[in-house]
DNA sequence: CTGAACTTTCAGTAATATCTGAAACATATG
DNA sequence: CATATGTTTCAGATATTACTGAAAGTTCAG
């Protein structure tokens, strides 16, 4: 926690760099790479779009790393490519609307994790249908219950995904009351 | 996908081992270690509690690894230590109730990830309160919005945590209608 | 107390995930 | 074209995380 000697106050740049670093650490606790989360934090909290070179510079990372993670963010839909007149370079700007960010991540994780998990659970039941015995019963029962729950969670997720911020808040207000 | 040559059907053990393996892979996409997820899957889908040695044997892992991850599961509250009469060893049994499993994980992640994130967001606002300029405005605005959203999500999570399965289903039914 | 049964720790090793830097590729400009 | 500018790829290097196995620690029965 670097700070100016005199006042005990840190500059915007110091606070922001700190934020970006820690946000990256959070990201890596999830399945997201540290750099991807950092770039997202960088673009999200800045006023302007940035080029690959600016991102490299600001985060002290290699071109390859910057490139790969920027494109990964674009593929998630969390970052868009924009143009600046008179410039040939690509510039990147982040989605800033938190509800949109949330639904994008929700959708992506459903697709990448929930759906395959559901399929696994269904297959396991299908394949052990014909087997009897205490072991098979225990296995099937638990897998069935997991499937019910995961399927249920998936439905809730899909529904929430379709909501926009306002209605979602209203619904939550009801829940929280 | 090993299967018996004659029938095209796999045995319970084959299907279950496959399930455990894949469940472990899902776990490692989250912040959970592969082994921890595998042990949980193993205990959850079996009819009986198991000793450390049985877990080692079934998953072909070392004693140290089995031990560490079993204790980690116990610290999460996903696994309990039980005794068997006439045996000095510790036996481990998993929580099987899916709603309980869900709320345990929810609570643990709130504590480990959401709360620290909220603190970060609050600090960042506090520390940049006094700074002006377009960069500072953009930063503060975005951080504020993130804080609102994360705080909101935390509240919803806490509320859900306190629900039991029945009421939760009812609520969800309303949401899904 | 002594040894057997069991649990815990941890230094070293292995596996995995991530990053770098440079070369290949693509495209626009004069 | 030839060159400059910008993008993409990827083999090798590095960093991070997880695992092993053996030794030390603990507990209990006789």
XYZ file of C-alpha atoms (C1' of nucleotides) in Angstrom:
414
model
C 0.000 0.000 0.000
C 2.167 2.758 -1.343
C 1.165 6.235 -0.294
C 2.409 9.788 -0.455
C 4.605 10.498 2.558
C 3.028 13.810 3.483
C -0.711 13.305 3.462
C -1.249 9.576 3.915
C -3.360 9.734 0.768
C -2.776 7.676 -2.342
C -3.123 8.930 -5.870
C -5.825 7.712 -8.223
C -3.267 5.723 -10.126
C -2.053 3.948 -7.021
C -5.546 3.043 -5.872
C -6.567 1.937 -9.324
C -3.479 -0.219 -9.825
C -4.163 -1.819 -6.498
C -7.756 -2.457 -7.498
C -6.704 -4.047 -10.750
C -4.211 -6.283 -9.008
C -6.654 -7.510 -6.408
C -9.461 -7.943 -8.891
C -7.124 -10.169 -10.847
C -6.518 -12.242 -7.742
C -10.264 -12.712 -7.290
C -10.557 -13.753 -10.891
C -7.992 -16.476 -10.522
C -9.889 -17.963 -7.581
C -12.637 -18.547 -10.090
C -11.826 -20.218 -13.355
C -10.703 -16.951 -14.968
C -7.043 -16.241 -15.598
C -5.450 -13.502 -13.557
C -4.534 -11.482 -16.608
C -7.989 -11.697 -18.132
C -9.550 -10.346 -14.964
C -6.940 -7.600 -14.735
C -7.487 -6.453 -18.284
C -11.206 -6.403 -17.690
C -10.757 -4.352 -14.522
C -8.426 -2.002 -16.364
C -10.787 -1.367 -19.239
C -13.855 -1.227 -17.045
C -12.566 1.414 -14.656
C -10.911 3.688 -17.191
C -12.574 6.493 -19.104
C -11.237 5.501 -22.534
C -10.803 2.535 -24.791
C -7.246 1.204 -25.071
C -4.987 -0.402 -27.661
C -3.090 -3.641 -27.156
C 0.092 -1.643 -26.641
C -1.451 0.497 -23.955
C -2.703 -2.567 -22.127
C 0.732 -4.213 -22.369
C 2.361 -1.102 -21.041
C -0.070 -0.504 -18.202
C -0.001 -4.072 -16.907
C 3.610 -4.842 -17.825
C 2.731 -7.949 -19.773
C 3.856 -9.361 -23.102
C 2.140 -8.743 -26.402
C 1.114 -12.374 -26.740
C -0.445 -12.429 -23.316
C -2.308 -9.159 -23.862
C -3.522 -10.285 -27.247
C -4.778 -13.693 -26.130
C -6.650 -12.377 -23.143
C -8.171 -9.439 -24.980
C -9.526 -11.794 -27.603
C -10.806 -14.134 -24.912
C -12.660 -11.207 -23.329
C -14.110 -10.327 -26.719
C -15.260 -13.933 -27.168
C -17.037 -13.755 -23.805
C -18.708 -10.536 -24.914
C -17.257 -8.563 -22.037
C -15.125 -6.399 -24.312
C -15.810 -4.863 -27.725
C -13.412 -3.830 -30.453
C -13.789 -0.234 -31.535
C -12.109 2.007 -34.048
C -10.687 5.488 -33.678
C -10.672 7.679 -36.711
C -7.252 8.154 -38.214
C -5.910 5.106 -36.353
C -5.326 1.708 -37.863
C -4.983 -0.063 -34.526
C -7.787 -1.891 -32.789
C -9.030 -0.326 -29.597
C -10.816 -2.219 -26.870
C -13.619 -1.075 -24.632
C -15.267 -2.973 -21.811
C -18.930 -3.505 -21.134
C -19.573 -1.332 -18.088
C -23.176 -2.142 -17.238
C -22.934 -4.414 -14.203
C -26.169 -6.224 -14.908
C -25.018 -6.987 -18.442
C -21.657 -8.162 -17.131
C -23.466 -10.412 -14.700
C -25.787 -11.960 -17.261
C -22.957 -12.518 -19.721
C -20.947 -14.402 -17.123
C -24.036 -16.281 -15.977
C -24.841 -17.422 -19.490
C -21.280 -18.376 -20.274
C -20.917 -20.440 -17.121
C -24.226 -22.170 -17.686
C -23.038 -23.207 -21.087
C -19.554 -24.253 -20.081
C -20.224 -25.862 -16.726
C -23.849 -26.443 -15.814
C -24.933 -28.006 -19.084
C -22.085 -30.536 -19.240
C -22.662 -31.379 -15.576
C -26.319 -32.036 -16.248
C -25.443 -34.277 -19.116
C -23.047 -36.250 -16.955
C -25.697 -36.689 -14.282
C -28.269 -37.851 -16.812
C -25.893 -40.297 -18.436
C -24.963 -41.793 -15.112
C -28.604 -42.483 -14.332
C -29.318 -43.867 -17.749
C -26.371 -46.222 -17.611
C -27.144 -47.620 -14.172
C -30.908 -47.948 -14.577
C -30.711 -51.705 -15.001
C -28.326 -52.377 -12.111
C -29.627 -53.454 -8.709
C -28.033 -53.704 -5.271
C -27.463 -51.357 -2.381
C -24.507 -49.632 -4.059
C -26.464 -48.940 -7.218
C -29.455 -47.641 -5.273
C -27.313 -45.220 -3.289
C -25.539 -44.026 -6.408
C -28.700 -43.519 -8.431
C -30.526 -41.748 -5.613
C -27.744 -39.263 -5.049
C -27.180 -38.632 -8.744
C -30.910 -38.136 -9.226
C -31.032 -35.576 -6.442
C -28.041 -33.756 -7.831
C -29.707 -33.674 -11.215
C -32.913 -32.289 -9.768
C -31.053 -29.563 -8.014
C -28.725 -28.617 -10.820
C -31.604 -28.632 -13.291
C -33.599 -26.420 -10.987
C -30.665 -24.021 -10.590
C -30.304 -23.922 -14.335
C -33.917 -22.921 -14.762
C -33.644 -20.172 -12.203
C -30.483 -18.955 -13.886
C -32.091 -18.872 -17.313
C -35.033 -16.953 -15.957
C -32.856 -14.401 -14.231
C -30.828 -14.071 -17.393
C -33.900 -12.904 -19.255
C -34.776 -10.276 -16.701
C -33.465 -6.760 -16.989
C -32.052 -4.855 -14.074
C -35.217 -3.075 -12.969
C -37.487 -6.113 -12.808
C -34.707 -8.116 -11.210
C -34.376 -5.564 -8.428
C -38.125 -5.584 -7.854
C -38.157 -9.330 -7.617
C -35.242 -9.308 -5.244
C -36.878 -6.649 -3.118
C -39.801 -9.005 -2.681
C -37.448 -11.827 -1.813
C -35.596 -9.709 0.703
C -38.668 -8.328 2.422
C -15.505 -45.235 -21.851
C -14.663 -48.793 -20.884
C -17.485 -51.249 -21.297
C -18.160 -54.952 -21.231
C -17.594 -56.398 -24.666
C -20.758 -58.460 -24.810
C -23.577 -56.170 -23.785
C -22.337 -52.644 -24.380
C -23.270 -51.968 -20.768
C -20.881 -50.707 -18.152
C -20.770 -51.924 -14.580
C -21.745 -49.744 -11.649
C -18.104 -49.416 -10.717
C -17.138 -48.217 -14.180
C -19.896 -45.634 -14.334
C -19.205 -44.458 -10.816
C -15.458 -44.135 -11.394
C -16.199 -42.146 -14.486
C -18.555 -39.904 -12.562
C -15.967 -39.305 -9.853
C -13.329 -38.450 -12.416
C -15.483 -35.985 -14.273
C -16.860 -34.430 -11.119
C -13.273 -33.817 -10.100
C -12.635 -32.063 -13.399
C -15.623 -29.772 -12.786
C -14.305 -29.016 -9.333
C -10.956 -27.898 -10.632
C -12.607 -25.438 -13.020
C -13.863 -23.770 -9.876
C -11.465 -22.959 -7.101
C -11.701 -26.478 -5.639
C -8.862 -28.962 -6.021
C -9.489 -31.938 -8.238
C -8.860 -34.387 -5.435
C -11.167 -32.628 -3.009
C -14.016 -32.788 -5.495
C -13.278 -36.429 -6.257
C -13.276 -37.446 -2.627
C -16.532 -35.612 -2.126
C -18.074 -37.371 -5.118
C -16.786 -40.702 -3.869
C -18.221 -40.328 -0.383
C -21.439 -38.759 -1.591
C -22.352 -41.502 -4.040
C -21.370 -44.487 -1.944
C -23.580 -46.260 0.566
C -21.027 -46.337 3.396
C -18.554 -44.155 5.208
C -14.898 -44.776 4.353
C -11.533 -44.691 6.042
C -8.533 -42.758 4.794
C -7.018 -46.012 3.524
C -10.110 -46.901 1.554
C -10.151 -43.471 -0.058
C -6.447 -43.731 -0.934
C -7.007 -47.123 -2.451
C -10.123 -46.216 -4.428
C -8.664 -43.026 -5.932
C -5.037 -44.217 -6.144
C -3.692 -41.247 -4.234
C -1.145 -40.845 -1.478
C -1.908 -40.795 2.222
C -0.884 -37.175 2.563
C -3.126 -36.094 -0.264
C -6.089 -38.071 1.023
C -5.583 -36.766 4.515
C -5.256 -33.111 3.570
C -8.298 -33.098 1.353
C -10.465 -35.071 3.746
C -9.684 -32.578 6.470
C -10.362 -29.701 4.125
C -13.766 -31.191 3.341
C -14.424 -31.546 7.057
C -13.478 -27.879 7.556
C -15.982 -26.893 4.885
C -18.616 -28.962 6.652
C -19.216 -31.148 3.617
C -17.867 -34.256 5.328
C -18.221 -35.548 8.896
C -15.965 -37.835 10.890
C -17.733 -40.854 12.273
C -16.730 -43.855 14.351
C -17.378 -47.522 13.832
C -17.556 -49.695 16.885
C -14.556 -51.903 17.355
C -12.477 -49.712 15.001
C -9.943 -47.147 16.060
C -9.717 -45.532 12.625
C -11.636 -42.460 11.651
C -14.351 -42.942 9.077
C -15.647 -40.198 6.834
C -19.160 -39.651 5.591
C -20.393 -36.945 3.234
C -23.346 -34.649 3.614
C -25.818 -35.965 1.074
C -28.623 -33.441 1.250
C -28.171 -31.343 -1.890
C -29.751 -28.246 -0.422
C -27.412 -28.423 2.561
C -24.451 -28.938 0.263
C -25.543 -25.905 -1.710
C -25.949 -23.627 1.298
C -22.638 -24.730 2.790
C -20.816 -23.860 -0.415
C -22.775 -20.626 -0.767
C -21.856 -19.516 2.735
C -18.228 -20.480 2.392
C -17.832 -18.609 -0.885
C -19.566 -15.535 0.460
C -17.100 -15.477 3.306
C -14.007 -16.182 1.245
C -14.740 -14.194 -1.892
C -17.710 -11.837 -1.756
C -16.909 -10.208 1.553
C -13.295 -9.399 0.678
C -14.410 -8.109 -2.710
C -16.915 -5.793 -1.071
C -14.261 -4.485 1.249
C -11.965 -3.781 -1.678
C -14.707 -1.899 -3.507
C -15.521 0.171 -0.438
C -11.892 1.024 0.233
C -11.368 2.114 -3.334
C -14.250 4.549 -3.098
C -13.173 5.864 0.263
C -9.643 6.483 -0.898
C -10.583 8.329 -4.067
C -13.403 10.444 -2.616
C -11.280 13.565 -2.588
C -9.837 13.188 -6.085
C -11.386 15.016 -9.039
C -10.951 14.717 -12.792
C -12.448 12.592 -15.537
C -10.375 9.543 -14.646
C -11.394 9.651 -11.016
C -15.051 10.119 -11.909
C -15.053 7.123 -14.220
C -13.265 4.990 -11.661
C -15.529 5.928 -8.789
C -18.702 5.521 -10.807
C -17.806 2.020 -11.937
C -16.578 0.922 -8.522
C -19.738 2.275 -6.948
C -21.890 0.329 -9.365
C -19.929 -2.823 -8.761
C -20.345 -2.335 -5.034
C -24.090 -1.877 -5.378
C -24.391 -5.017 -7.379
C -22.122 -7.191 -5.285
C -23.761 -5.969 -2.101
C -27.134 -6.753 -3.559
C -26.018 -10.217 -4.587
C -24.672 -10.785 -1.113
C -28.030 -9.937 0.412
C -29.875 -12.257 -1.899
C -27.376 -14.996 -1.100
C -27.765 -14.544 2.636
C -31.510 -14.682 2.327
C -31.443 -17.821 0.240
C -29.021 -19.350 2.704
C -31.595 -19.010 5.474
C -34.331 -20.666 3.480
C -34.872 -24.385 3.648
C -35.499 -26.500 0.590
C -39.279 -26.423 0.626
C -39.720 -22.653 0.893
C -36.910 -22.143 -1.590
C -38.699 -24.288 -4.136
C -41.933 -22.407 -3.585
C -40.210 -19.113 -4.097
C -38.501 -20.367 -7.193
C -41.776 -21.694 -8.537
C -43.164 -18.192 -8.280
C -40.106 -16.809 -10.004
C -40.327 -19.336 -12.772
C -44.048 -18.895 -13.409
C 6.369 -47.938 29.885
C 6.347 -50.124 25.176
C 4.795 -51.054 20.944
C 1.151 -51.044 17.559
C -2.296 -48.430 15.147
C -3.391 -44.453 13.403
C -2.876 -39.297 12.153
C -0.350 -35.272 10.775
C 3.226 -32.619 8.634
C 6.223 -31.140 5.100
C 10.414 -31.025 1.993
C 11.042 -32.432 -2.451
C 8.901 -33.689 -6.904
C 5.519 -33.620 -10.451
C 1.796 -31.723 -13.041
C -0.590 -27.856 -14.713
C -1.487 -23.287 -16.039
C 0.240 -19.152 -17.627
C 3.409 -15.980 -19.963
C 7.183 -14.385 -23.049
C 9.250 -13.075 -27.188
C 10.097 -13.682 -31.637
C 8.682 -15.162 -36.088
C 4.940 -15.688 -39.324
C 1.026 -13.686 -41.150
C -2.141 -9.931 -42.796
C -3.290 -5.527 -44.538
C -2.874 -0.812 -45.797
C -0.035 2.870 -47.924
C 2.686 5.157 -51.265
C 5.540 -4.048 -55.779
C 8.149 -2.769 -51.227
C 7.652 -1.233 -46.758
C 5.448 -0.061 -42.578
C 2.020 -1.034 -39.299
C -0.523 -4.007 -36.874
C -2.227 -8.938 -35.583
C -1.737 -13.786 -34.595
C 0.546 -17.963 -33.313
C 3.250 -20.972 -30.595
C 7.588 -23.397 -28.757
C 10.010 -22.851 -24.837
C 10.482 -20.676 -20.176
C 8.343 -19.573 -15.720
C 5.285 -19.519 -12.132
C 1.756 -21.762 -9.601
C -0.506 -25.409 -7.586
C -1.044 -30.080 -6.233
C 0.902 -34.625 -4.820
C 4.033 -38.107 -2.854
C 6.238 -40.620 0.594
C 8.551 -40.886 4.542
C 9.364 -39.306 9.105
C 7.509 -37.328 13.228
C 3.659 -36.995 16.232
C -0.320 -38.867 18.828
C -3.193 -42.128 21.246
C -4.422 -46.269 23.146
C -4.155 -51.164 24.880
C -1.692 -54.299 27.488
